mmCIF file with all atom_site columns, C-alpha atoms in Angstrom:
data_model
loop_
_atom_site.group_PDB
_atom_site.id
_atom_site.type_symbol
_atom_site.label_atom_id
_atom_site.label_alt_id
_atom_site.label_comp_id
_atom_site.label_asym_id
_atom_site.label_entity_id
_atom_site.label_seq_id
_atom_site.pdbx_PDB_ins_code
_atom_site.Cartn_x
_atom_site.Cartn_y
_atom_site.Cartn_z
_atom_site.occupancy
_atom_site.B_iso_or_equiv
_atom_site.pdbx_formal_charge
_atom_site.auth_seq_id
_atom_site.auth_comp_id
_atom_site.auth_asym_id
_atom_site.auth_atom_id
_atom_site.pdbx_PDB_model_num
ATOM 1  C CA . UNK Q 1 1  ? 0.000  0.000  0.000   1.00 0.00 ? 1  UNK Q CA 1
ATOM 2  C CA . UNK Q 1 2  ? 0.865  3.301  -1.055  1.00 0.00 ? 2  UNK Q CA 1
ATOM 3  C CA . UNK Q 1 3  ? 2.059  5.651  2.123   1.00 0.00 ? 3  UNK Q CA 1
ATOM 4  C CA . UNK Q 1 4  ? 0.117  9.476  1.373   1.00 0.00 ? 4  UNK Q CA 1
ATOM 5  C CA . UNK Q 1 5  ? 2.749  11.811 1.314   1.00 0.00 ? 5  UNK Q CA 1
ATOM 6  C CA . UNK Q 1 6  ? 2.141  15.571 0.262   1.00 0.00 ? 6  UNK Q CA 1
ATOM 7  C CA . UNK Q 1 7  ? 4.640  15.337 -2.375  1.00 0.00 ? 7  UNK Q CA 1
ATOM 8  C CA . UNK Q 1 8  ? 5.855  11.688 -3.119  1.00 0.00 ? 8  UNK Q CA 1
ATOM 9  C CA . UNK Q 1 9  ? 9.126  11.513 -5.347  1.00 0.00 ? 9  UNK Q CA 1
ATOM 10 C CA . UNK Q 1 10 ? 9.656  7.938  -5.083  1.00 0.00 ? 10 UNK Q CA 1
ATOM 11 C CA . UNK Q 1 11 ? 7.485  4.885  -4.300  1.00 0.00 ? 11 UNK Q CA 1
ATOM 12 C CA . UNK Q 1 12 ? 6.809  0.898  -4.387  1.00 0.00 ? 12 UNK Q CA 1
ATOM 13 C CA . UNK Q 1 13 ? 4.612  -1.402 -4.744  1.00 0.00 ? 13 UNK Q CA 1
ATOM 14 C CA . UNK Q 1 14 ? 4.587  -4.826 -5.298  1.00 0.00 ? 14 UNK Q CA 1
ATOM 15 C CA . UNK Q 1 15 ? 3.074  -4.885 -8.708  1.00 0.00 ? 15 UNK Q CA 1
ATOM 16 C CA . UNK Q 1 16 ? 5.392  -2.565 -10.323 1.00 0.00 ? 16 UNK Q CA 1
ATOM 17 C CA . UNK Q 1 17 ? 8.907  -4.065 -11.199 1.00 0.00 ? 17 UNK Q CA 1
ATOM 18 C CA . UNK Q 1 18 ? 8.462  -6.010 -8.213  1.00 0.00 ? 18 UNK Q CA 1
ATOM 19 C CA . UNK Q 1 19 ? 8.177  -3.726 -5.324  1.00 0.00 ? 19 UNK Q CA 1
ATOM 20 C CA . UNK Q 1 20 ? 11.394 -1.736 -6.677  1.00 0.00 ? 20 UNK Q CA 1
ATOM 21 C CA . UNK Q 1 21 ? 11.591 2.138  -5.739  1.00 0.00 ? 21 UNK Q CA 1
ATOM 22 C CA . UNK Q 1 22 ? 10.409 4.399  -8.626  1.00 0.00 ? 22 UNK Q CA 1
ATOM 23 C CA . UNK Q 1 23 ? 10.342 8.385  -9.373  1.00 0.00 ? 23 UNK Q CA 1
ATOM 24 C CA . UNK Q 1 24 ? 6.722  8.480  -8.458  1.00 0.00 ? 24 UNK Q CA 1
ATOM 25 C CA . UNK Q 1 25 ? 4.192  9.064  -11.476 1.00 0.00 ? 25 UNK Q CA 1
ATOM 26 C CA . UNK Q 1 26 ? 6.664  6.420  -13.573 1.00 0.00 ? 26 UNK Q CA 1
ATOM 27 C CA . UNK Q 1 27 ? 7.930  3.346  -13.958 1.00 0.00 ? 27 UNK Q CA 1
ATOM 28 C CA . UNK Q 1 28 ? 11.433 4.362  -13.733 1.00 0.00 ? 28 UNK Q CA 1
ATOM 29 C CA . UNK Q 1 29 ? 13.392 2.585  -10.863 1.00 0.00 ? 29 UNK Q CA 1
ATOM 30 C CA . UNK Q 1 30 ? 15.448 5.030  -8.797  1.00 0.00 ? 30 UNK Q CA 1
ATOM 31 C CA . UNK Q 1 31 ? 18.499 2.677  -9.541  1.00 0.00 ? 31 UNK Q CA 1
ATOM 32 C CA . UNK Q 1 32 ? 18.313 3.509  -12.923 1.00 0.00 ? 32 UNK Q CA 1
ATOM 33 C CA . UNK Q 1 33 ? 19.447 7.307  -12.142 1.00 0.00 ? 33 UNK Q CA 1
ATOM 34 C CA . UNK Q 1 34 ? 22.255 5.742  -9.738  1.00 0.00 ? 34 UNK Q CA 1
ATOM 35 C CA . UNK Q 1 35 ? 23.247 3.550  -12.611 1.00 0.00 ? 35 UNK Q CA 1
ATOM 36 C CA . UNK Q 1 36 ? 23.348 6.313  -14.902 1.00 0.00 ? 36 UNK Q CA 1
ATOM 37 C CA . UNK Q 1 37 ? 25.631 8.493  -12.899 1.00 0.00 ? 37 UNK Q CA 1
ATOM 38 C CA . UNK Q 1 38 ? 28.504 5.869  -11.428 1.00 0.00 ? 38 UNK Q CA 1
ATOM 39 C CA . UNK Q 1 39 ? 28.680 5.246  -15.225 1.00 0.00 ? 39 UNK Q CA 1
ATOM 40 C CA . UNK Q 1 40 ? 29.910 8.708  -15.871 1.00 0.00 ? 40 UNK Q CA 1
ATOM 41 C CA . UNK Q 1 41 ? 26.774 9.857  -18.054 1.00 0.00 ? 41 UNK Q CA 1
ATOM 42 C CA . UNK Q 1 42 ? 25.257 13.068 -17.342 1.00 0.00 ? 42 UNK Q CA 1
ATOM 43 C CA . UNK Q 1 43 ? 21.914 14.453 -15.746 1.00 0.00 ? 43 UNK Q CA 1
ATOM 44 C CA . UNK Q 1 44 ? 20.539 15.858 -19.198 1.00 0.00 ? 44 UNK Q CA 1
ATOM 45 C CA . UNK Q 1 45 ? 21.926 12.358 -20.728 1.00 0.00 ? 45 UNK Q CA 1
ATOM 46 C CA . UNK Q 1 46 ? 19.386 10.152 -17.862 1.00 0.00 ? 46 UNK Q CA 1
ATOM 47 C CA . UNK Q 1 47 ? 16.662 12.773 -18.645 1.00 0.00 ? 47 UNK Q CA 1
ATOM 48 C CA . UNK Q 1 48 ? 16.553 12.419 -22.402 1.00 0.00 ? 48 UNK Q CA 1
ATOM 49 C CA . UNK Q 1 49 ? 16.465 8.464  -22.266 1.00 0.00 ? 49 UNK Q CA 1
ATOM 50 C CA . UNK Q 1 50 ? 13.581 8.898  -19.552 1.00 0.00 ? 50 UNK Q CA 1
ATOM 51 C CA . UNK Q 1 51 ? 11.042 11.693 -20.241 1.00 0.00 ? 51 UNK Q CA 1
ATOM 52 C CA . UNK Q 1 52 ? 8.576  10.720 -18.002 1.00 0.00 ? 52 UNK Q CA 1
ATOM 53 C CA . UNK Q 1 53 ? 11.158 11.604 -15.001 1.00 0.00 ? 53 UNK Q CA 1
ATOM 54 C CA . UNK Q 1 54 ? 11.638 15.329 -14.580 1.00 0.00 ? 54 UNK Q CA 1
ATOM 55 C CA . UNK Q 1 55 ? 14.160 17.045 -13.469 1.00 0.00 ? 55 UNK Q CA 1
ATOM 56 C CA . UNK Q 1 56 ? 12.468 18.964 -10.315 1.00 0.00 ? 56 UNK Q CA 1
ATOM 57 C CA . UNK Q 1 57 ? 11.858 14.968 -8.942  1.00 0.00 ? 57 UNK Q CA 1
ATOM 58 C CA . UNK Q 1 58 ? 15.584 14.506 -9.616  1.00 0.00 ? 58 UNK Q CA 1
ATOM 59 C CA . UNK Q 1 59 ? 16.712 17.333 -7.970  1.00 0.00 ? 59 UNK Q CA 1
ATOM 60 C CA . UNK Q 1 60 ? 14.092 17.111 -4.956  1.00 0.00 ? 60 UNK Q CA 1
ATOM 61 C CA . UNK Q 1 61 ? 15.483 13.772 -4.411  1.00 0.00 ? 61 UNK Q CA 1
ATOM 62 C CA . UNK Q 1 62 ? 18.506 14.740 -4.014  1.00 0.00 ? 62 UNK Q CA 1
ATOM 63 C CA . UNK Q 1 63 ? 17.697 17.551 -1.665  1.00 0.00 ? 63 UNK Q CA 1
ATOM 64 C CA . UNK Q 1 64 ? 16.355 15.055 0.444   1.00 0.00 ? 64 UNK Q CA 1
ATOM 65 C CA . UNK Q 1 65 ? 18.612 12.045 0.198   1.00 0.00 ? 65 UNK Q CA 1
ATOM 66 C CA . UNK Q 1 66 ? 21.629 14.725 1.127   1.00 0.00 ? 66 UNK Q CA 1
ATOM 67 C CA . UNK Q 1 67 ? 19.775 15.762 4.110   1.00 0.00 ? 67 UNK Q CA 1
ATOM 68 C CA . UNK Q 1 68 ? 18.804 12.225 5.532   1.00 0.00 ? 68 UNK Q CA 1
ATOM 69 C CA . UNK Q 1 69 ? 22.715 11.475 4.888   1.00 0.00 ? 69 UNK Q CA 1
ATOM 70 C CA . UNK Q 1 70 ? 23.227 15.018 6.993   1.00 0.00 ? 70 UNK Q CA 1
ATOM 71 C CA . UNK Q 1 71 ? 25.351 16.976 4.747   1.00 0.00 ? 71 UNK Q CA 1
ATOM 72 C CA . UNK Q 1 72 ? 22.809 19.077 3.770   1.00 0.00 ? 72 UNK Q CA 1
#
């Protein structure tokens, strides 16, 4: 079940690539992004290849992931 959030950027469920987290709205698994970056390929690069992700989510996750890490 879906948790209500004011603004979700990211959720699972089992019935969507197997419970794997995606940028919410999508069915693009947060991974993906990860994947895209330790490979060296750019923001814009990840973006083009996935339209339906935009790049306020992107950015709003990382806002958040940089303050639950607390360097932010």
């Amino acid at each position: 079940m879906l948790k209500k959030l004011k603004n979700p950027l990211i959720y699972s469920r089992k019935d969507i690539l197997g419970g794997e987290p995606v940028f919410y709205g999508t069915r693009v698994p947060v991974k993906t992004l990860i994947d895209y970056l330790k490979a060296g390929d750019s923001l814009d690069d990840f973006l083009q290849d996935f339209p339906t992700v935009h790049k306020k989510q992107v950015f709003q996750l990382l806002e958040k992931t940089t303050k639950v890490l607390g360097r932010g």
